[in-house]
Amino acid sequence: MKKKIAIIAGGDSGEYRISINSAGVVKNNLDKNKFDVYLIEIRKEGWNFIADDGSKSPVDKNDFSICTKDERITFDAVFNAIHGTPGENGIIQGYFDMLDIPYTSCDVMTSALTFNKHYCNKVVDSCGFLVSKSLRLLKDDAINAENILTELNLPLFVKPNAGGSSVGMTKVLAANELDEAIQKAFCEDDEVLIEEFIVGREITCGVFEFKGRMMAFPITEIISKKEFFDYEAKYDPSLADEITPADIPEDVDTECKAISVDLYKKLNCKGVVRFDYIFNNDGVYFLEVNTVPGLSAESIVPKQAKVFGLSLMDLFGMMIENVLD
């Protein structure tokens, strides 16, 4: 009998559209001979099953079920395609844990930790890996740019502490740009992270553990044609080159994959996770971890998986098999 799979998408962050795109790719690439697939849009204003004809019907949150014309449907597993809140920060994971429905992403604790960049950096630093010098601001803090610049050196990255796709992020080159950048980030989150800019080359590595087998995907180098790899550059192929496999020294390739696998284990990750870095002559610096990485046609992980030898149907099917087992 085919398994019933809910793909959850949407969410309530600036990554809503990216999540919907990712879910569409997943839906189109799941083996219909193995799975009956249902797209569920999750928003604050309502949870709805989106039928193939575009019609919507509500989800019963008591047991995460839906009713079609023919039957009431419950699900064997959930494919999590929500980037940002509530799919990447542990909120939706806690809900499914209470209902005992398996899902493809990291658990509550790992999702909550890794979504908070400040706390995640502290843990990664404590594990002995390189991270950028940074500080965190809370919404009620008295903001003093002069004091910040006594602790951190320009240029700086200012970003929401919890968020993705570089939404609300600014590269600050001069002191008079700092206040505006902080306010922009506060529009996306109640906490802001300010990090020193690291000169180097940006690389990223996807990792997936399938039934005890750890797979580090080919590394991608990101070369942005803008000031940095911002939201626009991430989803406009003309604004950045993403080279997979990356043309980098062999020792850097080996070290990056080893760090990624080690962090995957230390952070207790599940499913497909992507780790971002900057490397230079001083070493490989951790930037952040994406526990629900983009899966749209423009996203990095699908490209890495293809070079690794996995089709999207293979990858998505394996993610579901992991949690069904």
Tab-separated table of C-alpha atoms in Angstrom:
chain	number	residue	atom	x	y	z
A	1	MET	CA	0.000	0.000	0.000
A	2	LYS	CA	1.279	3.463	-0.869
A	3	LYS	CA	2.297	5.712	2.019
A	4	LYS	CA	0.481	9.006	2.499
A	5	ILE	CA	2.941	11.886	2.687
A	6	ALA	CA	2.174	15.498	3.606
A	7	ILE	CA	4.532	18.119	2.208
A	8	ILE	CA	4.318	21.164	4.468
A	9	ALA	CA	5.240	24.526	2.955
A	10	GLY	CA	4.755	28.258	3.346
A	11	GLY	CA	5.426	29.499	6.833
A	12	ASP	CA	5.419	33.053	8.117
A	13	SER	CA	8.810	34.444	7.169
A	14	GLY	CA	10.302	36.241	4.196
A	15	GLU	CA	11.133	32.823	2.775
A	16	TYR	CA	7.482	31.941	2.114
A	17	ARG	CA	7.755	31.973	-1.675
A	18	ILE	CA	10.997	29.975	-1.642
A	19	SER	CA	9.312	27.370	0.548
A	20	ILE	CA	6.376	27.061	-1.847
A	21	ASN	CA	8.815	26.616	-4.739
A	22	SER	CA	10.745	23.954	-2.807
A	23	ALA	CA	7.529	22.079	-2.012
A	24	GLY	CA	6.534	22.108	-5.664
A	25	VAL	CA	9.841	20.545	-6.652
A	26	VAL	CA	9.459	17.889	-3.947
A	27	LYS	CA	5.881	17.119	-5.001
A	28	ASN	CA	6.877	16.734	-8.646
A	29	ASN	CA	9.794	14.447	-7.832
A	30	LEU	CA	8.340	11.997	-5.338
A	31	ASP	CA	7.696	8.536	-6.747
A	32	LYS	CA	3.934	8.350	-7.271
A	33	ASN	CA	4.174	4.564	-7.324
A	34	LYS	CA	5.294	4.621	-3.694
A	35	PHE	CA	3.624	7.697	-2.229
A	36	ASP	CA	0.330	9.545	-2.263
A	37	VAL	CA	1.428	13.149	-1.890
A	38	TYR	CA	-0.556	16.050	-0.370
A	39	LEU	CA	0.597	19.675	-0.281
A	40	ILE	CA	-0.235	21.442	2.994
A	41	GLU	CA	0.198	25.221	3.259
A	42	ILE	CA	1.022	26.350	6.810
A	43	ARG	CA	0.293	30.006	7.660
A	44	LYS	CA	-0.681	31.811	10.841
A	45	GLU	CA	-4.077	32.573	9.351
A	46	GLY	CA	-4.764	28.940	8.538
A	47	TRP	CA	-3.511	25.489	7.563
A	48	ASN	CA	-4.907	24.190	4.290
A	49	PHE	CA	-4.580	21.251	1.949
A	50	ILE	CA	-3.980	22.586	-1.570
A	51	ALA	CA	-5.493	20.267	-4.177
A	52	ASP	CA	-4.103	19.915	-7.701
A	53	ASP	CA	-6.871	22.192	-8.994
A	54	GLY	CA	-5.832	24.921	-6.535
A	55	SER	CA	-8.815	24.512	-4.235
A	56	LYS	CA	-8.211	24.641	-0.482
A	57	SER	CA	-9.631	22.675	2.424
A	58	PRO	CA	-8.719	23.120	6.108
A	59	VAL	CA	-6.459	20.864	8.127
A	60	ASP	CA	-7.796	19.478	11.404
A	61	LYS	CA	-5.002	20.457	13.798
A	62	ASN	CA	-6.241	18.005	16.440
A	63	ASP	CA	-4.673	15.118	14.529
A	64	PHE	CA	-3.228	16.760	11.380
A	65	SER	CA	-5.842	15.211	9.115
A	66	ILE	CA	-7.718	16.428	6.056
A	67	CYS	CA	-11.028	15.499	4.480
A	68	THR	CA	-11.435	15.044	0.745
A	69	LYS	CA	-14.653	14.204	-1.090
A	70	ASP	CA	-14.002	10.529	-0.588
A	71	GLU	CA	-12.266	10.076	2.761
A	72	ARG	CA	-10.600	11.445	5.842
A	73	ILE	CA	-6.821	11.240	5.442
A	74	THR	CA	-4.096	10.949	8.050
A	75	PHE	CA	-0.421	10.837	7.164
A	76	ASP	CA	2.365	8.304	7.520
A	77	ALA	CA	5.062	10.993	7.411
A	78	VAL	CA	5.658	14.698	6.825
A	79	PHE	CA	8.155	16.150	4.363
A	80	ASN	CA	9.183	19.478	5.877
A	81	ALA	CA	9.783	22.148	3.209
A	82	ILE	CA	9.185	25.214	5.407
A	83	HIS	CA	12.180	27.548	5.497
A	84	GLY	CA	12.125	29.856	8.514
A	85	THR	CA	9.367	29.872	11.116
A	86	PRO	CA	7.624	27.612	12.073
A	87	GLY	CA	9.346	24.856	10.100
A	88	GLU	CA	13.006	25.472	10.828
A	89	ASN	CA	13.005	26.682	14.433
A	90	GLY	CA	11.499	23.691	16.248
A	91	ILE	CA	7.904	24.896	16.537
A	92	ILE	CA	6.323	22.565	13.978
A	93	GLN	CA	8.599	19.727	15.084
A	94	GLY	CA	7.162	19.873	18.600
A	95	TYR	CA	3.641	19.671	17.194
A	96	PHE	CA	4.411	16.558	15.144
A	97	ASP	CA	6.272	14.976	18.063
A	98	MET	CA	3.123	15.276	20.186
A	99	LEU	CA	1.107	13.584	17.434
A	100	ASP	CA	3.811	10.946	16.889
A	101	ILE	CA	4.052	11.727	13.169
A	102	PRO	CA	7.589	11.337	11.752
A	103	TYR	CA	9.112	14.199	9.747
A	104	THR	CA	12.148	14.648	7.512
A	105	SER	CA	13.970	17.477	9.327
A	106	CYS	CA	15.934	17.904	12.564
A	107	ASP	CA	14.212	17.538	15.932
A	108	VAL	CA	12.971	20.297	18.245
A	109	MET	CA	16.204	20.921	20.134
A	110	THR	CA	18.515	20.909	17.115
A	111	SER	CA	16.152	23.072	15.061
A	112	ALA	CA	15.778	25.652	17.837
A	113	LEU	CA	19.518	25.811	18.495
A	114	THR	CA	20.672	26.051	14.896
A	115	PHE	CA	18.003	28.611	13.965
A	116	ASN	CA	19.424	30.970	16.589
A	117	LYS	CA	22.677	32.021	14.934
A	118	HIS	CA	24.150	33.504	18.128
A	119	TYR	CA	23.690	30.371	20.227
A	120	CYS	CA	24.690	28.087	17.365
A	121	ASN	CA	27.943	29.997	16.870
A	122	LYS	CA	28.720	29.606	20.579
A	123	VAL	CA	28.245	25.840	20.380
A	124	VAL	CA	30.290	25.524	17.166
A	125	ASP	CA	33.048	27.648	18.726
A	126	SER	CA	33.043	25.440	21.833
A	127	CYS	CA	33.592	22.415	19.562
A	128	GLY	CA	36.859	23.968	18.402
A	129	PHE	CA	35.833	25.263	14.968
A	130	LEU	CA	36.524	28.749	13.616
A	131	VAL	CA	33.710	31.327	13.755
A	132	SER	CA	33.616	35.055	13.119
A	133	LYS	CA	33.807	37.464	16.057
A	134	SER	CA	30.300	38.774	16.746
A	135	LEU	CA	27.821	40.296	19.167
A	136	ARG	CA	24.060	40.100	19.610
A	137	LEU	CA	21.599	42.953	20.094
A	138	LEU	CA	18.108	42.668	21.584
A	139	LYS	CA	15.250	44.920	20.501
A	140	ASP	CA	15.162	46.817	23.820
A	141	ASP	CA	18.932	47.382	23.938
A	142	ALA	CA	20.264	50.922	23.724
A	143	ILE	CA	21.981	50.954	20.343
A	144	ASN	CA	25.311	52.773	20.266
A	145	ALA	CA	27.243	52.377	17.027
A	146	GLU	CA	30.384	53.852	18.539
A	147	ASN	CA	30.445	51.230	21.295
A	148	ILE	CA	29.833	48.430	18.791
A	149	LEU	CA	32.798	49.568	16.718
A	150	THR	CA	35.075	49.410	19.751
A	151	GLU	CA	34.333	45.680	19.949
A	152	LEU	CA	34.116	44.774	16.262
A	153	ASN	CA	36.087	45.915	13.235
A	154	LEU	CA	34.600	47.050	9.921
A	155	PRO	CA	33.389	45.763	7.553
A	156	LEU	CA	30.508	44.018	9.309
A	157	PHE	CA	27.541	41.848	8.445
A	158	VAL	CA	24.314	42.802	10.213
A	159	LYS	CA	21.537	40.210	10.052
A	160	PRO	CA	18.456	38.943	11.881
A	161	ASN	CA	19.599	36.444	14.506
A	162	ALA	CA	16.944	33.967	13.367
A	163	GLY	CA	16.225	33.872	9.665
A	164	GLY	CA	17.415	32.693	6.287
A	165	SER	CA	17.980	33.505	2.612
A	166	SER	CA	19.825	36.663	3.736
A	167	VAL	CA	16.501	38.452	4.322
A	168	GLY	CA	17.167	41.658	6.295
A	169	MET	CA	20.928	41.310	5.938
A	170	THR	CA	23.336	44.186	5.216
A	171	LYS	CA	27.064	44.453	4.653
A	172	VAL	CA	28.261	47.551	6.505
A	173	LEU	CA	31.384	49.229	5.147
A	174	ALA	CA	31.282	52.509	7.070
A	175	ALA	CA	30.284	53.563	10.585
A	176	ASN	CA	27.461	55.827	9.364
A	177	GLU	CA	25.734	52.814	7.750
A	178	LEU	CA	25.468	50.782	10.942
A	179	ASP	CA	22.317	52.240	12.528
A	180	GLU	CA	20.235	51.821	9.365
A	181	ALA	CA	21.452	48.242	8.920
A	182	ILE	CA	20.512	47.383	12.510
A	183	GLN	CA	16.998	48.801	12.086
A	184	LYS	CA	16.576	46.859	8.826
A	185	ALA	CA	17.476	43.620	10.611
A	186	PHE	CA	15.138	44.413	13.508
A	187	CYS	CA	12.274	44.591	11.002
A	188	GLU	CA	12.720	40.814	10.559
A	189	ASP	CA	13.535	39.704	14.115
A	190	ASP	CA	13.681	40.873	17.734
A	191	GLU	CA	17.356	39.912	17.886
A	192	VAL	CA	20.170	41.072	15.608
A	193	LEU	CA	23.568	39.495	15.049
A	194	ILE	CA	26.543	41.648	14.057
A	195	GLU	CA	29.568	39.771	12.724
A	196	GLU	CA	32.985	40.809	11.507
A	197	PHE	CA	33.415	40.265	7.787
A	198	ILE	CA	35.810	37.451	6.884
A	199	VAL	CA	37.820	37.895	3.710
A	200	GLY	CA	37.874	34.676	1.719
A	201	ARG	CA	35.972	32.355	-0.597
A	202	GLU	CA	32.452	31.177	0.255
A	203	ILE	CA	31.733	27.459	0.095
A	204	THR	CA	28.883	25.243	1.219
A	205	CYS	CA	28.476	21.517	1.836
A	206	GLY	CA	25.311	19.424	2.049
A	207	VAL	CA	25.284	16.417	4.381
A	208	PHE	CA	22.781	13.552	4.597
A	209	GLU	CA	22.759	10.485	6.821
A	210	PHE	CA	20.766	7.661	5.260
A	211	LYS	CA	20.243	4.546	7.359
A	212	GLY	CA	23.570	5.021	9.126
A	213	ARG	CA	25.512	5.952	5.984
A	214	MET	CA	26.925	9.478	6.143
A	215	MET	CA	27.103	11.324	2.824
A	216	ALA	CA	28.939	14.619	2.330
A	217	PHE	CA	27.858	16.046	-1.012
A	218	PRO	CA	30.278	17.751	-3.417
A	219	ILE	CA	31.156	21.232	-2.202
A	220	THR	CA	29.786	24.297	-3.980
A	221	GLU	CA	31.684	27.572	-4.251
A	222	ILE	CA	29.502	30.667	-4.383
A	223	ILE	CA	30.841	33.672	-6.278
A	224	SER	CA	28.426	36.566	-5.937
A	225	LYS	CA	28.425	39.349	-8.507
A	226	LYS	CA	26.996	41.687	-5.868
A	227	GLU	CA	28.536	43.009	-2.657
A	228	PHE	CA	27.626	39.695	-1.017
A	229	PHE	CA	25.403	36.645	-1.592
A	230	ASP	CA	22.124	38.379	-0.695
A	231	TYR	CA	18.508	37.303	-1.227
A	232	GLU	CA	18.430	38.584	-4.804
A	233	ALA	CA	21.685	36.856	-5.749
A	234	LYS	CA	20.551	33.575	-4.192
A	235	TYR	CA	17.519	33.312	-6.450
A	236	ASP	CA	18.665	35.109	-9.606
A	237	PRO	CA	21.158	32.874	-11.457
A	238	SER	CA	22.582	35.864	-13.323
A	239	LEU	CA	23.803	37.471	-10.082
A	240	ALA	CA	25.964	34.649	-8.743
A	241	ASP	CA	28.004	31.706	-9.969
A	242	GLU	CA	27.532	28.461	-8.057
A	243	ILE	CA	30.297	26.048	-9.010
A	244	THR	CA	29.775	22.370	-8.124
A	245	PRO	CA	32.118	20.691	-7.489
A	246	ALA	CA	34.094	23.671	-6.244
A	247	ASP	CA	37.518	24.305	-7.794
A	248	ILE	CA	39.304	24.493	-4.433
A	249	PRO	CA	42.462	22.915	-2.981
A	250	GLU	CA	42.048	19.244	-2.128
A	251	ASP	CA	42.952	19.799	1.523
A	252	VAL	CA	40.233	22.446	1.859
A	253	ASP	CA	37.702	20.121	0.233
A	254	THR	CA	38.629	17.329	2.638
A	255	GLU	CA	38.604	19.597	5.693
A	256	CYS	CA	35.268	21.193	4.812
A	257	LYS	CA	33.565	17.820	4.381
A	258	ALA	CA	35.103	16.503	7.605
A	259	ILE	CA	33.933	19.570	9.573
A	260	SER	CA	30.442	19.267	8.070
A	261	VAL	CA	30.096	15.589	8.997
A	262	ASP	CA	31.452	16.275	12.496
A	263	LEU	CA	29.050	19.174	13.056
A	264	TYR	CA	26.145	17.110	11.690
A	265	LYS	CA	26.843	14.564	14.418
A	266	LYS	CA	27.649	17.013	17.219
A	267	LEU	CA	24.518	19.081	16.535
A	268	ASN	CA	22.429	15.883	16.264
A	269	CYS	CA	21.151	16.757	12.789
A	270	LYS	CA	18.659	14.693	10.820
A	271	GLY	CA	17.736	14.623	7.151
A	272	VAL	CA	19.503	16.831	4.598
A	273	VAL	CA	21.411	19.753	6.109
A	274	ARG	CA	23.644	22.382	4.487
A	275	PHE	CA	26.655	24.020	6.158
A	276	ASP	CA	28.048	27.357	4.920
A	277	TYR	CA	31.666	28.511	5.312
A	278	ILE	CA	34.310	31.052	4.338
A	279	PHE	CA	37.872	29.808	3.869
A	280	ASN	CA	41.154	31.692	3.632
A	281	ASN	CA	44.773	31.151	4.643
A	282	ASP	CA	43.739	31.017	8.317
A	283	GLY	CA	41.349	28.099	7.846
A	284	VAL	CA	37.689	27.237	7.278
A	285	TYR	CA	35.258	29.540	9.139
A	286	PHE	CA	31.752	28.334	9.961
A	287	LEU	CA	28.987	30.755	8.905
A	288	GLU	CA	25.703	28.952	9.552
A	289	VAL	CA	23.749	25.734	9.176
A	290	ASN	CA	20.521	25.362	7.194
A	291	THR	CA	18.431	22.509	8.586
A	292	VAL	CA	15.736	22.928	5.907
A	293	PRO	CA	17.816	23.979	2.897
A	294	GLY	CA	16.225	25.176	-0.304
A	295	LEU	CA	15.035	22.459	-2.671
A	296	SER	CA	13.812	24.621	-5.541
A	297	ALA	CA	15.282	24.439	-9.043
A	298	GLU	CA	17.664	27.304	-8.180
A	299	SER	CA	18.800	25.796	-4.858
A	300	ILE	CA	22.237	24.430	-4.057
A	301	VAL	CA	21.522	21.041	-2.452
A	302	PRO	CA	19.663	19.579	-5.474
A	303	LYS	CA	22.652	20.519	-7.656
A	304	GLN	CA	25.078	18.917	-5.198
A	305	ALA	CA	23.000	15.743	-4.993
A	306	LYS	CA	22.965	15.468	-8.794
A	307	VAL	CA	26.775	15.657	-8.977
A	308	PHE	CA	26.933	13.115	-6.144
A	309	GLY	CA	24.860	10.768	-8.286
A	310	LEU	CA	21.418	11.112	-6.715
A	311	SER	CA	18.386	12.197	-8.686
A	312	LEU	CA	15.815	14.316	-6.889
A	313	MET	CA	13.455	11.345	-6.857
A	314	ASP	CA	16.183	9.279	-5.179
A	315	LEU	CA	17.061	11.989	-2.648
A	316	PHE	CA	13.507	12.843	-1.612
A	317	GLY	CA	12.500	9.197	-1.480
A	318	MET	CA	15.471	8.376	0.743
A	319	MET	CA	14.566	11.242	3.097
A	320	ILE	CA	11.105	9.748	3.563
A	321	GLU	CA	12.394	6.182	3.859
A	322	ASN	CA	14.648	7.341	6.690
A	323	VAL	CA	11.746	8.483	8.843
A	324	LEU	CA	9.343	5.689	7.879
A	325	ASP	CA	11.906	3.116	9.041
